[in-house]
PDB file of C-alpha atoms in Angstrom:
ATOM      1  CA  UNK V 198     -18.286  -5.763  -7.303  1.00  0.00           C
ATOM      2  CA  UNK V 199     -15.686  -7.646  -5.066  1.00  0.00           C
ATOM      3  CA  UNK V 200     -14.171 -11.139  -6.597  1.00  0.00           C
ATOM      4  CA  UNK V 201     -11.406 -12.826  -4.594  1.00  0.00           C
ATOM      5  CA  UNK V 202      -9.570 -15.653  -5.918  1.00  0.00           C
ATOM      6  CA  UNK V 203      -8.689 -18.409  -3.507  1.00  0.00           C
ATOM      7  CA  UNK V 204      -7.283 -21.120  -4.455  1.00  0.00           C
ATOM      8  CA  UNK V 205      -9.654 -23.318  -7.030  1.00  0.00           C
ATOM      9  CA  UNK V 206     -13.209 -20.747  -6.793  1.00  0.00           C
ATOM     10  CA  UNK V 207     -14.321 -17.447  -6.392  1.00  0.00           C
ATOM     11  CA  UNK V 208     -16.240 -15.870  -4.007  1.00  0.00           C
ATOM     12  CA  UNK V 209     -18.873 -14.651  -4.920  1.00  0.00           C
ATOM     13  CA  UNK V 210     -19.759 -10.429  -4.369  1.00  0.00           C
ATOM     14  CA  UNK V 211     -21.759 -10.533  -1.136  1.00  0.00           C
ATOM     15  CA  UNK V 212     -19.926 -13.036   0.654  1.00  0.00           C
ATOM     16  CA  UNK V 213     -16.734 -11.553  -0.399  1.00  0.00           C
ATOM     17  CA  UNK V 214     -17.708  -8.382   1.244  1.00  0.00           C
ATOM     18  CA  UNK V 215     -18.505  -9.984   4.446  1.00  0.00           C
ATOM     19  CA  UNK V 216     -15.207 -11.468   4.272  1.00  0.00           C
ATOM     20  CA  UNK V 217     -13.029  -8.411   3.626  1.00  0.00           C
ATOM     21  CA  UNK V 218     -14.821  -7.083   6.720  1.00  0.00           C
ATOM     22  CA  UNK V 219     -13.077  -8.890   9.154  1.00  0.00           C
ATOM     23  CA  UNK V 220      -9.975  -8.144   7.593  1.00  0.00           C
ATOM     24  CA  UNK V 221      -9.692  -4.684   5.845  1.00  0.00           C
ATOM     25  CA  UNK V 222      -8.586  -1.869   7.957  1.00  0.00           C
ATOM     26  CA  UNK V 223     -10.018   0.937   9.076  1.00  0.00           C
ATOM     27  CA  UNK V 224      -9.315   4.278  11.335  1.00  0.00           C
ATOM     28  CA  UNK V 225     -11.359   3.835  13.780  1.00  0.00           C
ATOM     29  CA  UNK V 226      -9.649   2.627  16.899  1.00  0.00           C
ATOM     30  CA  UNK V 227     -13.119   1.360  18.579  1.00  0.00           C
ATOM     31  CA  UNK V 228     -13.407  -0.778  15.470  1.00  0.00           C
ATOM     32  CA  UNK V 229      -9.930  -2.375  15.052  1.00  0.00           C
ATOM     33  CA  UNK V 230      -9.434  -2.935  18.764  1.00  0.00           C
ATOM     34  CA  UNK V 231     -12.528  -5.974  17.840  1.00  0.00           C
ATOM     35  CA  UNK V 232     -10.203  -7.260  14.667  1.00  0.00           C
ATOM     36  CA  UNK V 233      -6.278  -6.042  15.619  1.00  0.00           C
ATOM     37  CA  UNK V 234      -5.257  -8.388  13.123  1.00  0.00           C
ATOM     38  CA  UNK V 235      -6.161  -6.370  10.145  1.00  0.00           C
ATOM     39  CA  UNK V 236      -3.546  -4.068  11.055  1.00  0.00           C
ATOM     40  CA  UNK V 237      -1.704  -6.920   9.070  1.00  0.00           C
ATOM     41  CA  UNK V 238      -3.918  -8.246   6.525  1.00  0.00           C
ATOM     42  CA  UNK V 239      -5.325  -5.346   4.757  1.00  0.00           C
ATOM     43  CA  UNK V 240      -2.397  -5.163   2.806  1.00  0.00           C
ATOM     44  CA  UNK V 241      -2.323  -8.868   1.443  1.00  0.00           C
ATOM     45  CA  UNK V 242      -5.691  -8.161   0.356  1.00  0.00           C
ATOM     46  CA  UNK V 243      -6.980  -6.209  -2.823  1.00  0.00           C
ATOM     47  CA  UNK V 244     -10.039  -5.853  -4.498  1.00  0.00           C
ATOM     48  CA  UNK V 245      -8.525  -4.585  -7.799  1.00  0.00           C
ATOM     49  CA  UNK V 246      -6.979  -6.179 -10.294  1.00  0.00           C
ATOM     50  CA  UNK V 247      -4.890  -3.235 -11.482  1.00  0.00           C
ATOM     51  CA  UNK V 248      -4.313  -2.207  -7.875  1.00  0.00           C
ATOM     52  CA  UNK V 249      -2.825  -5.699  -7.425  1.00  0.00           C
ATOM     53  CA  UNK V 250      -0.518  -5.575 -10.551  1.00  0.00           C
ATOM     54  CA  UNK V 251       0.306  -2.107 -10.092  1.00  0.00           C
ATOM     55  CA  UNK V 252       1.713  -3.002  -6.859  1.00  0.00           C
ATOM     56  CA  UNK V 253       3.128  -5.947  -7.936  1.00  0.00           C
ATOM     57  CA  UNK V 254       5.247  -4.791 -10.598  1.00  0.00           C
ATOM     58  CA  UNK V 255       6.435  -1.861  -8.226  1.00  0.00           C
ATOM     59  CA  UNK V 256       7.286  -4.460  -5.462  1.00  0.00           C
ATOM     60  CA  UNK V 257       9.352  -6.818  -8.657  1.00  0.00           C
ATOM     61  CA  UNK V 258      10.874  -3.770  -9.640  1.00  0.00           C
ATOM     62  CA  UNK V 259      12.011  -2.435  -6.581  1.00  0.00           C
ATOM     63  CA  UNK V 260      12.346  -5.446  -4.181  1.00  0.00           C
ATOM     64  CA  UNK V 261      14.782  -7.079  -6.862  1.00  0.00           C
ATOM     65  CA  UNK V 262      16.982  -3.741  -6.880  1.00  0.00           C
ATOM     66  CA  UNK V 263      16.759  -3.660  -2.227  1.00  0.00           C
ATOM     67  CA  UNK V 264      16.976  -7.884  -2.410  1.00  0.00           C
ATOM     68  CA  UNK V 265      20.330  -7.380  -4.555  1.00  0.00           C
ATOM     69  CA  UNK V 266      22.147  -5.260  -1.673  1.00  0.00           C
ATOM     70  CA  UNK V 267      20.614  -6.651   1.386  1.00  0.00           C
ATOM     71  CA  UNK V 268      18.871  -9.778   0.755  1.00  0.00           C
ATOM     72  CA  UNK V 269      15.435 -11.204   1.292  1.00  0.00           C
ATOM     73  CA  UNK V 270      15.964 -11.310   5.384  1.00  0.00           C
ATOM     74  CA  UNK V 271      15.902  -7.406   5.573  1.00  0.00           C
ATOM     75  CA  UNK V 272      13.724  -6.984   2.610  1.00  0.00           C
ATOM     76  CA  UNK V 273      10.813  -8.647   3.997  1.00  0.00           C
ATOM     77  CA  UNK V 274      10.745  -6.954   7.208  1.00  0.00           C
ATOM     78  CA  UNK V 275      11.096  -3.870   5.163  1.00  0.00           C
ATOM     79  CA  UNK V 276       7.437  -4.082   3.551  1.00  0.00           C
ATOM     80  CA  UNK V 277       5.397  -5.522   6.971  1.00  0.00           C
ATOM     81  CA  UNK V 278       6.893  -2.745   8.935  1.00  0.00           C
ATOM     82  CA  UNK V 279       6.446   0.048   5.898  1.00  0.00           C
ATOM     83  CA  UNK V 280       2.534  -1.674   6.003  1.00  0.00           C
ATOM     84  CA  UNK V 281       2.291  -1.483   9.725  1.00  0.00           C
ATOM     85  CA  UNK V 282       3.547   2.477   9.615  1.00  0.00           C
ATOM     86  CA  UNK V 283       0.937   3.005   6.472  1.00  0.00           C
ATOM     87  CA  UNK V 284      -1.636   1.930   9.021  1.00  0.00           C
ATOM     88  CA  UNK V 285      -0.582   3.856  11.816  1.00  0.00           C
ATOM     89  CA  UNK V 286       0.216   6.825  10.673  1.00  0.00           C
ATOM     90  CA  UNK V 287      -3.987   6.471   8.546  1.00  0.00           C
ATOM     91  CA  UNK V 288      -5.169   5.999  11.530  1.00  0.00           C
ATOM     92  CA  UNK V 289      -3.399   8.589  13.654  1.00  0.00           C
ATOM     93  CA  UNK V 290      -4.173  11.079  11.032  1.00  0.00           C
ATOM     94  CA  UNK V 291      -7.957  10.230  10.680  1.00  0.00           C
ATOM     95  CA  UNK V 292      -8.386  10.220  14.364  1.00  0.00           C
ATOM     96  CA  UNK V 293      -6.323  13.976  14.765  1.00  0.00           C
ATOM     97  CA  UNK V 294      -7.806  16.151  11.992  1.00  0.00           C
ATOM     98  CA  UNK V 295     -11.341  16.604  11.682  1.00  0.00           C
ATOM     99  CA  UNK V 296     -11.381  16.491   7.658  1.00  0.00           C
ATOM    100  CA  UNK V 297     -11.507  13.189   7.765  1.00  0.00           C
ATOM    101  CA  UNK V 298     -13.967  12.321  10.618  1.00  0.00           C
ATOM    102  CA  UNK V 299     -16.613  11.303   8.480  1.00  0.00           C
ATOM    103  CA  UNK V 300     -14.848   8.804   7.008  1.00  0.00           C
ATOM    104  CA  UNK V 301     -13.120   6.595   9.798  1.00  0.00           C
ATOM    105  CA  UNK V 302     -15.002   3.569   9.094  1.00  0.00           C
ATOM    106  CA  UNK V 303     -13.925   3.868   5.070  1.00  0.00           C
ATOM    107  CA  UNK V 304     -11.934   0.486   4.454  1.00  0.00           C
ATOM    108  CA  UNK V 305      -8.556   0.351   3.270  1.00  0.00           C
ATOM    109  CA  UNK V 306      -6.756  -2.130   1.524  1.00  0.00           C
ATOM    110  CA  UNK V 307      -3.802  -3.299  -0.556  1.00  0.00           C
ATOM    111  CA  UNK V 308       0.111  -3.686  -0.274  1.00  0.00           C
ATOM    112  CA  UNK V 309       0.933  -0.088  -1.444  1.00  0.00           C
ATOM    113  CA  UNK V 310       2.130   0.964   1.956  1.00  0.00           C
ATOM    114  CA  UNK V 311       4.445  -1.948   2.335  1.00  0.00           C
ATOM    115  CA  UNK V 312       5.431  -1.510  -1.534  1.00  0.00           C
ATOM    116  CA  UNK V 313       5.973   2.084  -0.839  1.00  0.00           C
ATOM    117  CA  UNK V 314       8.367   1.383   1.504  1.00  0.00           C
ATOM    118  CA  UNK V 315       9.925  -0.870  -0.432  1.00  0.00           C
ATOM    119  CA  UNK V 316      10.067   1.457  -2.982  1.00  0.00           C
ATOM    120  CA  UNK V 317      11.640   4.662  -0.909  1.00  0.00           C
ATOM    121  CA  UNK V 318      14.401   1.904   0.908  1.00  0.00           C
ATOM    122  CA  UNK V 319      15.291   1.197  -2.365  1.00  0.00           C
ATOM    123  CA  UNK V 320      15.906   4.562  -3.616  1.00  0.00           C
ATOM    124  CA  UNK V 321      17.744   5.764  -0.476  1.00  0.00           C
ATOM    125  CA  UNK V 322      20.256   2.635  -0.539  1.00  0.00           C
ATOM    126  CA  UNK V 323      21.060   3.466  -4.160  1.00  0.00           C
ATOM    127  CA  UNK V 324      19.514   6.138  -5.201  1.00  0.00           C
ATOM    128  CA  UNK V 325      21.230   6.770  -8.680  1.00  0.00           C
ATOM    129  CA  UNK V 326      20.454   3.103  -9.802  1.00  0.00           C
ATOM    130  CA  UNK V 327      18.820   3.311 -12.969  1.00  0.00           C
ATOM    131  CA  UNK V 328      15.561   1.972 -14.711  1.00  0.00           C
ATOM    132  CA  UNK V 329      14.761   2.016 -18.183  1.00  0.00           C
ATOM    133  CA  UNK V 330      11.717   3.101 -18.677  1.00  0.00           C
ATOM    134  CA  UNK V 331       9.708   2.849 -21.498  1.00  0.00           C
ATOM    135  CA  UNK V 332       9.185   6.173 -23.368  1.00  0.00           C
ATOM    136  CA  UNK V 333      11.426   7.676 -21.044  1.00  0.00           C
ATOM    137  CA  UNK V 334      14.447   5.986 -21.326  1.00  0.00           C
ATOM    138  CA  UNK V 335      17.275   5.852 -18.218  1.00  0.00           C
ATOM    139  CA  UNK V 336      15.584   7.655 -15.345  1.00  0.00           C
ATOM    140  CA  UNK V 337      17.248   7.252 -11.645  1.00  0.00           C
ATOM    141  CA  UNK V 338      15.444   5.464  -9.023  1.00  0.00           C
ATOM    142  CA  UNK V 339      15.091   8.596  -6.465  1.00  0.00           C
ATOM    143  CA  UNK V 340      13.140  10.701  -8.949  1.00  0.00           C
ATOM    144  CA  UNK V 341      10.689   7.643  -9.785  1.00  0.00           C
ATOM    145  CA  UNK V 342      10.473   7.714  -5.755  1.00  0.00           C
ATOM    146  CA  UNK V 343       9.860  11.462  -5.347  1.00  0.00           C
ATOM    147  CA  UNK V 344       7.524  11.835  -8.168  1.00  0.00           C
ATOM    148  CA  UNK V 345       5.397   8.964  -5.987  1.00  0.00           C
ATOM    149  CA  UNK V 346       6.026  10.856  -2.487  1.00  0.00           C
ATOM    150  CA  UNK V 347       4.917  14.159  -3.843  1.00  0.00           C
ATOM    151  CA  UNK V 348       1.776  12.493  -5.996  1.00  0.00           C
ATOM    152  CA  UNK V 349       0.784  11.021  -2.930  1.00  0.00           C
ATOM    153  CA  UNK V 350       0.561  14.264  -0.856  1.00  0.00           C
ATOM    154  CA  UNK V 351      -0.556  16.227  -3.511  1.00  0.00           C
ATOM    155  CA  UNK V 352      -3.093  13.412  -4.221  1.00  0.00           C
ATOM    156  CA  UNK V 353      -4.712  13.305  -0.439  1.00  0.00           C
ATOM    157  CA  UNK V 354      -7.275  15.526  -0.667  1.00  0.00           C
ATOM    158  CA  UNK V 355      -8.049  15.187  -4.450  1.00  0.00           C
ATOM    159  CA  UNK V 356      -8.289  11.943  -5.278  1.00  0.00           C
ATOM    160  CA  UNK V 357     -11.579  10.649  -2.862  1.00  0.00           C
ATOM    161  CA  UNK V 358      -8.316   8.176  -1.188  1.00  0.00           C
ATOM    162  CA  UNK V 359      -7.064  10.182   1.248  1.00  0.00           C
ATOM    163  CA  UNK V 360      -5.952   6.915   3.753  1.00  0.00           C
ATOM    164  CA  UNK V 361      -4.500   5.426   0.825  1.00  0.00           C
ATOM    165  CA  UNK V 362      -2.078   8.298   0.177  1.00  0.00           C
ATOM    166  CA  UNK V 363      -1.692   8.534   3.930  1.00  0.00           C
ATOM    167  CA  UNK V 364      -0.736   4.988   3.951  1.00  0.00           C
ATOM    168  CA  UNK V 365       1.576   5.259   1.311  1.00  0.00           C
ATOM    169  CA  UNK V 366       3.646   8.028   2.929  1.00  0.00           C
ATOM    170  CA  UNK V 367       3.667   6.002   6.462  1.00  0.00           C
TER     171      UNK V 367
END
């Protein structure tokens, strides 16, 4: 079941989907050429809380670190264009190889393209910047990075997300 919060009240599960469908993206060109803004507003969207907080906590994490050496003005632009590739290179990839043309109307959603982005700018500006994570200790920003990059292309055709993982390496 979908809930979105806006401001005050929820929407309820069937009128929430109905919603998301004018604004979720999906692959198939026919399709988005009726609703080219979703190219932008799938990824302010979620329909996961833990999606949404994962994300968030990446974007705190790693924003802060890119915001501290070249400030909000470039950061900004740094997660709508890293969205905007996520969702071009999905749908170039959907439309090209025929393992995923089944699934070209499968919606996608969520900031993890932008935050990926984010995430690799980050670790190429300073890549031995340091996190402390917990368990782990001190662990350099480019590994946390390339663990992500190399999840997400081993994860493409295991995980049942394949434009997701696509996204995320846009």
């Amino acid at each position: 079941n979908i809930i979105l919060l806006f401001g005050d009240y929820m929407m309820s599960a069937n009128y929430g989907s109905k919603f998301l469908l004018h604004f979720e993206m999906v692959a198939d060109v026919k399709a988005m050429l009726l609703k080219p803004w979703a190219y932008l507003t799938y990824m302010f969207l979620h329909t996961s809380v833990f999606h949404i907080l994962f994300n968030m906590l990446f974007l705190k994490a790693f924003g802060d670190v890119l915001k501290e050496f070249i400030g909000d003005s470039k950061t900004v632009p740094i997660f709508i264009y890293g969205g905007l590739a996520g969702a071009i290179l999905m749908t170039v990839c959907y439309n090209t190889f025929p393992v995923f043309a089944n699934e070209l109307l499968r919606p996608t959603l969520g900031a993890s393209a932008g935050v990926m982005a984010i995430t690799v700018a980050a670790a190429t500006l300073v890549p031995d910047y340091t996190f402390f994570l917990f368990l782990l200790g001190p662990v350099r920003i480019k590994w946390i990075a390339l663990f992500y990059v190399v999840l997400d292309v081993i994860l493409i055709r295991i995980d049942g997300n394949p434009g997701g993982h696509i996204a995320h390496l846009g």
